[in-house]
Short mmCIF file of C-alpha atoms in Angstrom, two decimals:
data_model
loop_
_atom_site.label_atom_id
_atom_site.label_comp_id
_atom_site.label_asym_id
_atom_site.label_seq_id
_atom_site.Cartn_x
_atom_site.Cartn_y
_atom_site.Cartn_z
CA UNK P 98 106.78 167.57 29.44
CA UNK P 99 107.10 171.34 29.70
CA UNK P 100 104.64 172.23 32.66
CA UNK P 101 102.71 175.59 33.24
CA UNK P 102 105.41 178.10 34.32
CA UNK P 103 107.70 176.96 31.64
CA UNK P 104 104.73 177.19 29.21
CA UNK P 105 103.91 180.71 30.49
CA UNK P 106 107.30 182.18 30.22
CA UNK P 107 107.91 180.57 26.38
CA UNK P 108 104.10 182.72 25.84
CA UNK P 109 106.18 185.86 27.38
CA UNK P 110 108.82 185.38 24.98
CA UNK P 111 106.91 184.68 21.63
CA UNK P 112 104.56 187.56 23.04
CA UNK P 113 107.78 190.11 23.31
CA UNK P 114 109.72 188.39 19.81
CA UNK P 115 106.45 188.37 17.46
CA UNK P 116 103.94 191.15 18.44
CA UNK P 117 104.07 195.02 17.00
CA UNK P 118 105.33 193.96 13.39
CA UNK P 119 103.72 192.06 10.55
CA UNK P 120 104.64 188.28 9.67
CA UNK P 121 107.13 188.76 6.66
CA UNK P 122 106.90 184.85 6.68
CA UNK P 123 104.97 182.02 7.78
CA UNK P 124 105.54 177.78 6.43
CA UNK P 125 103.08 175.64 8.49
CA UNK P 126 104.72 172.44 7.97
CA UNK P 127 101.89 169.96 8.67
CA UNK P 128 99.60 168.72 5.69
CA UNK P 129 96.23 170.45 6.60
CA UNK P 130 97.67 173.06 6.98
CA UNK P 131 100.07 173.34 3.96
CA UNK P 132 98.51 175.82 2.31
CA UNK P 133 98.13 178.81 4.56
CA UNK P 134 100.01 181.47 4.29
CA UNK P 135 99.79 184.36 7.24
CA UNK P 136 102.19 186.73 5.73
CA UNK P 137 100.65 190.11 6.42
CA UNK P 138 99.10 189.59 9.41
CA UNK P 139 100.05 190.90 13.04
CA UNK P 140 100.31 188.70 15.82
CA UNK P 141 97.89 189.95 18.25
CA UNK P 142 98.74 188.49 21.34
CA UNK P 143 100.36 184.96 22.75
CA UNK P 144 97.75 183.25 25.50
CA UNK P 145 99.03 180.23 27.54
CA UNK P 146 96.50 178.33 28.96
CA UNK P 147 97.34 175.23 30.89
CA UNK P 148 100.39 173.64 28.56
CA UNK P 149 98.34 175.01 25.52
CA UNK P 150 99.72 178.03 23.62
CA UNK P 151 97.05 180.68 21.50
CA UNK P 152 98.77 182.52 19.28
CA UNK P 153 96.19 185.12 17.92
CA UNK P 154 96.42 186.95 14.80
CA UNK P 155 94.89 189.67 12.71
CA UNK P 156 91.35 188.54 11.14
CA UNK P 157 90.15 186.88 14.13
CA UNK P 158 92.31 183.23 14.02
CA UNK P 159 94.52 181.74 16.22
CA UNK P 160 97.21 179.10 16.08
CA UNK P 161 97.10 176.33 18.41
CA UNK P 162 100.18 174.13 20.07
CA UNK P 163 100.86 172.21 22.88
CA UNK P 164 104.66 170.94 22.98
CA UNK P 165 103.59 167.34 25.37
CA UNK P 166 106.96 165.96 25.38
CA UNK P 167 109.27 166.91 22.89
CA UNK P 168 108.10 169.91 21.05
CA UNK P 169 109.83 173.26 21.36
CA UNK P 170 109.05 177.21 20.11
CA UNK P 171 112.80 178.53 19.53
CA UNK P 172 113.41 182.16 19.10
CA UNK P 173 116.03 183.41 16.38
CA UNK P 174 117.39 187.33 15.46
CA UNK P 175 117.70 187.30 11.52
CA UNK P 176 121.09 186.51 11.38
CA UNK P 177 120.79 183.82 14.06
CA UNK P 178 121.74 180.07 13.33
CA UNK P 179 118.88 177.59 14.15
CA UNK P 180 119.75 175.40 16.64
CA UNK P 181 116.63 173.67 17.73
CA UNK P 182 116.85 170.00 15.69
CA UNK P 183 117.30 169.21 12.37
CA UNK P 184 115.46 170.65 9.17
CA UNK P 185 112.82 168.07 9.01
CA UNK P 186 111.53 168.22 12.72
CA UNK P 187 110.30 171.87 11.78
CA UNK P 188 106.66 172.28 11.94
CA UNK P 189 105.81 175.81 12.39
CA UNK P 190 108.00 179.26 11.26
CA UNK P 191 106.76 182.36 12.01
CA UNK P 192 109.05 185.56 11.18
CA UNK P 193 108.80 189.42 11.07
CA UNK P 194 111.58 191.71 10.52
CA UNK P 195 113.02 191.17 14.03
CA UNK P 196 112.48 187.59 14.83
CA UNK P 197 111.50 184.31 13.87
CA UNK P 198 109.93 182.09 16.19
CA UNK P 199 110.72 177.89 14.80
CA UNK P 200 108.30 175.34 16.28
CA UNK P 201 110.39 171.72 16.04
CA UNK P 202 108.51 168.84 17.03
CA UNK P 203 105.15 170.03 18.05
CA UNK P 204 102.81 167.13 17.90
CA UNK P 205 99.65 169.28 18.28
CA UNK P 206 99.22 172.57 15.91
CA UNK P 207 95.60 173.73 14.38
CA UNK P 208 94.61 176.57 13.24
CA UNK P 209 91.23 178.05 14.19
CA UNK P 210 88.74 180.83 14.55
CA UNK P 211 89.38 183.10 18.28
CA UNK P 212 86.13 182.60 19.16
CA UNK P 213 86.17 179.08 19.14
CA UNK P 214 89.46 178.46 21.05
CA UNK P 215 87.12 176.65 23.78
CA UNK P 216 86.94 174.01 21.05
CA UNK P 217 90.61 173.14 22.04
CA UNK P 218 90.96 174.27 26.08
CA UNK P 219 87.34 174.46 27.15
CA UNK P 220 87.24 171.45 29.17
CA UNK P 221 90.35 172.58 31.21
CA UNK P 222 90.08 173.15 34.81
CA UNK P 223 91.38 176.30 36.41
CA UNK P 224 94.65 177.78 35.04
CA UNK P 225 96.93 178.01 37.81
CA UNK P 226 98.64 181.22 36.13
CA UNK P 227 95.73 182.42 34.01
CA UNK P 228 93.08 185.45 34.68
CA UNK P 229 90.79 182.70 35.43
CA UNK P 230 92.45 181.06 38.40
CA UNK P 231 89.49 179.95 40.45
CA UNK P 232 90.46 177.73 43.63
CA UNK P 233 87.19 176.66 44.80
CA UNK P 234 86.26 175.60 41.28
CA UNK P 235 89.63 173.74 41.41
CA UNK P 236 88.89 172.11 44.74
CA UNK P 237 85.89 171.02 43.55
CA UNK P 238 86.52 169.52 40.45
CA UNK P 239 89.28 167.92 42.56
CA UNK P 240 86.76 166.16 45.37
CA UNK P 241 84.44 165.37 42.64
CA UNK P 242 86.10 161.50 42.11
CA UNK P 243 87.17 161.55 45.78
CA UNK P 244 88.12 157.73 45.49
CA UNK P 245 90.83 158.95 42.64
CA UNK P 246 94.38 159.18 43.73
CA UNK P 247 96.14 161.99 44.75
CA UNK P 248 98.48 162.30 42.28
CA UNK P 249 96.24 161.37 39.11
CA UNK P 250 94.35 163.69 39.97
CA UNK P 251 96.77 166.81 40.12
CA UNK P 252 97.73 165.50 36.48
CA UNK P 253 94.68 165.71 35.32
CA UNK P 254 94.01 168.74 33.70
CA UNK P 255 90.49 168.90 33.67
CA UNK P 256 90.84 170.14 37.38
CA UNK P 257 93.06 172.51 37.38
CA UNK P 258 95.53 173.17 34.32
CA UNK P 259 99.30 173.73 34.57
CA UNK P 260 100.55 170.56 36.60
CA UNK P 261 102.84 168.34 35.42
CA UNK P 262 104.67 165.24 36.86
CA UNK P 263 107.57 167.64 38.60
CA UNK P 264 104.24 169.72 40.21
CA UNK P 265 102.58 166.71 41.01
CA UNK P 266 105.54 164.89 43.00
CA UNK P 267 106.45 167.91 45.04
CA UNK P 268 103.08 169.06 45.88
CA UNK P 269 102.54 165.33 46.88
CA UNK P 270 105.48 165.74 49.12
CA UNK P 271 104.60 169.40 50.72
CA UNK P 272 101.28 168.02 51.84
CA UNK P 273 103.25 164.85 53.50
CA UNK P 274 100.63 162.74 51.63
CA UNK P 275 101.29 159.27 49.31
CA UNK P 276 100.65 160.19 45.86
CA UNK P 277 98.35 156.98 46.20
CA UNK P 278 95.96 157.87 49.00
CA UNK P 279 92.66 158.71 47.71
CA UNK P 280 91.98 162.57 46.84
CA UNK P 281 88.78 162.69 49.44
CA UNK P 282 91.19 161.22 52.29
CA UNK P 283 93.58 164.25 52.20
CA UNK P 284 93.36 166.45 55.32
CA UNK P 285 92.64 169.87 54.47
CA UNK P 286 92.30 169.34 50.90
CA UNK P 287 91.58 172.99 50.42
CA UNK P 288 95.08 173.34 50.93
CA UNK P 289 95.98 171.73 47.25
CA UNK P 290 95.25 174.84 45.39
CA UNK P 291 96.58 177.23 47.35
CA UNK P 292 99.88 175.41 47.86
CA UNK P 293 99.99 174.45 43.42
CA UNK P 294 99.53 178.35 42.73
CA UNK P 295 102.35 179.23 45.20
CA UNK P 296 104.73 177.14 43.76
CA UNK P 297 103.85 177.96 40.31
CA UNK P 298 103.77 181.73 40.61
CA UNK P 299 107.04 181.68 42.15
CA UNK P 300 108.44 180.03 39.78
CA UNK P 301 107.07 181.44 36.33
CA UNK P 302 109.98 183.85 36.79
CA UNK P 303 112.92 181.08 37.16
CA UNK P 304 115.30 179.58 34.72
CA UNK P 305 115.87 176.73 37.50
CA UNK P 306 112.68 175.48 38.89
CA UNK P 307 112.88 175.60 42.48
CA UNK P 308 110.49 174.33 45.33
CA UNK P 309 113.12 173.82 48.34
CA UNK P 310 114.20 176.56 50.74
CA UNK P 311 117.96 176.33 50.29
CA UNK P 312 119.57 178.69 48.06
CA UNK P 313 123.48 178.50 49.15
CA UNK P 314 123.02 176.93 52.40
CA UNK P 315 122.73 173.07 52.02
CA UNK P 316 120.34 171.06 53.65
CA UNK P 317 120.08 168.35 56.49
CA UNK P 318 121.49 165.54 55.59
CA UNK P 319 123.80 166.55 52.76
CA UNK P 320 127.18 167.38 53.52
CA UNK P 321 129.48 170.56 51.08
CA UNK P 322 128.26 173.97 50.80
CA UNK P 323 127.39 176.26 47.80
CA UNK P 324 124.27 175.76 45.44
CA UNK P 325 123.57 172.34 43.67
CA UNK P 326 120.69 171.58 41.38
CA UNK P 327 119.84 167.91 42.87
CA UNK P 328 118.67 170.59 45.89
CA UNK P 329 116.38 172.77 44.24
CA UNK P 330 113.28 170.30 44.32
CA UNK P 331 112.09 167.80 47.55
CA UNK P 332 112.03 164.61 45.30
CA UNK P 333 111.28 164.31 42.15
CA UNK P 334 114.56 163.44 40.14
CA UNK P 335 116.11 162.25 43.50
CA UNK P 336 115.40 158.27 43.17
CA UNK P 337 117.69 156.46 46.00
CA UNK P 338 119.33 160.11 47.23
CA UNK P 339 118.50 160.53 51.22
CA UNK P 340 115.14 162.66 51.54
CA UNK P 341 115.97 166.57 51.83
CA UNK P 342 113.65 166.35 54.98
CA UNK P 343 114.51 163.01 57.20
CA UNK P 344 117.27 161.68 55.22
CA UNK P 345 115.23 158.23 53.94
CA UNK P 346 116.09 157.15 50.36
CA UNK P 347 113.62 158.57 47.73
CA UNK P 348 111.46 155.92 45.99
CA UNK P 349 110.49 155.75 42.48
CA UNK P 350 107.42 153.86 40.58
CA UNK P 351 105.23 153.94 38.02
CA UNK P 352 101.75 155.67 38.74
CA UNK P 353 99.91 155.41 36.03
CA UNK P 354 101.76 151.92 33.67
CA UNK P 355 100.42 153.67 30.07
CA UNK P 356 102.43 156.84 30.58
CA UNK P 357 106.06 155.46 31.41
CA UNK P 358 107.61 158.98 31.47
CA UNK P 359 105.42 159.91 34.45
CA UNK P 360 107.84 158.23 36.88
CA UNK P 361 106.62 159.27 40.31
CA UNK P 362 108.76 160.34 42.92
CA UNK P 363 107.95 160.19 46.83
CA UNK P 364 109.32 159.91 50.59
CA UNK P 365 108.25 156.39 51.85
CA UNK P 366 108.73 158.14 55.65
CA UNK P 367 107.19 161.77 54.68
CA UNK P 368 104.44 160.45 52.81
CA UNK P 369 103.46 156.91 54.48
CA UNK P 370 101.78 154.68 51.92
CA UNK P 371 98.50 152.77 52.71
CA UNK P 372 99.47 149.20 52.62
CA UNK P 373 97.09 148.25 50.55
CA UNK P 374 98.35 150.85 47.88
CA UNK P 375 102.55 150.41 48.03
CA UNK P 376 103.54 149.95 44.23
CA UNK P 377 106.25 148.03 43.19
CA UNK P 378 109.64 150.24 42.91
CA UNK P 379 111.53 150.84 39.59
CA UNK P 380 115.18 150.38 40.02
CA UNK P 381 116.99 153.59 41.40
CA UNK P 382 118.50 155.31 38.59
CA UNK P 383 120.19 158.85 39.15
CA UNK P 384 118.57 161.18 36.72
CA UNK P 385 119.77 164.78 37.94
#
């Protein structure tokens, strides 16, 4: 699932590829919304918000998506093939003279009035890259179920928007804390916020999501030079590979059972488990 930096640069580039010109064309490919036609209107601006994107038009309406696991926003120049799936996965087209954005696979898309977007994101927490980034807010919502774990909690985006499971396993890991142990047991919890809107900010800018130090120099533990991508991020994507830090092999297991994708990633020696709260591993499987 795209998380918030990926979500904010794709709202750059829809921002940059749709606004200044009016839609020349517009097929909303979902049954409610069969019938409305946009043609005319100028997008006004692109908003992410969390994994939520507002596209705002002309007249006071706004388009809603969220892409969850599979959906995508592809950009095309007129003469452009369309490479993003086949025909049939297309749910949203929006064109002007210079571009066309295609939405394949978006499982969420409503249209609505700008002044009720809250209808749709008002009950998300903080936005880590947003004009309303509030970390005490955050860390408060955060201690509010202080008997929740760790890293349902960063998921949830009711306390602060923008994490995903990538976010969640390497923040878990930077704070040398089991993604199990209760939210309120954390030392120095205030550092959560500050250390999710580092990571996030410096990474709304990258291709290659990155949360290591290493660029070309490898790290402890690792033997070859030059730049590799299983070295970019602590642990998530790393099950059975030695720890980046101490060299111990990454474990993987299942968090939360209803949401299998969320596998979660962690350092049994960085981030000591309470015994009471050691899941079960999932077989190692390489997935970088």
């Amino acid at each position: 699932m795209p998380e918030g930096d990926t979500v904010w640069r794709l709202a750059q580039r829809l921002r940059e590829a749709l606004t200044g010109s009016p839609l020349t064309r517009c097929d909303l490919r979902v049954p409610r919304l069969a019938t409305v036609d946009l043609t005319g209107r100028g997008v006004l601006d692109v908003i992410p918000r969390g994994k939520h994107l507002l596209t705002r038009f002309e007249g006071g309406l706004t388009l809603h998506s969220h892409l969850r696991m599979d959906g995508a926003w592809k950009i095309y120049a007129p003469d452009e093939r369309w490479r993003g799936g086949p025909a049939h996965q297309i749910r949203a087209i929006l064109g002007t003279a210079e571009h066309t954005a295609v939405g394949y696979r978006l499982p969420v898309l409503d249209l609505l009035r700008t002044a009720e977007e809250s209808r749709v994101v008002g009950h998300l927490g903080p936005d880590l890259l947003g004009p309303d980034w509030d970390p005490s807010e955050a860390l408060r919502r955060l201690l509010s179920a202080p008997e929740r774990p760790l890293g349902e909690a960063l998921l949830d985006q009711r306390n602060l928007a923008g994490i995903g499971n990538v976010y969640k396993c390497e923040l878990c890991f930077l704070l040398r804390a089991s993604p199990w142990l209760p939210v309120g047991q954390l030392p120095r919890p205030e550092r959560v916020p500050a250390l999710a809107k580092k990571l996030l900010e410096a990474n709304k800018h990258r291709a290659a999501r990155t949360t290591t130090p290493w660029g070309r120099r490898p790290p402890p533990f690792e033997r070859g030079g030059g730049s590799r991508p299983d070295r970019r991020l602590w642990v998530y994507g790393r099950a059975g590979r030695p720890c980046l830090r101490c060299g111990t092999g990454i474990r993987t297991a299942d968090q939360d059972p209803a949401a299998e994708e969320r596998v979660t990633y962690w350092c049994p020696a960085c981030q000591p488990d309470r015994p009471d709260a050691r899941p079960a591993d999932r077989p190692v499987t390489h997935t970088n």
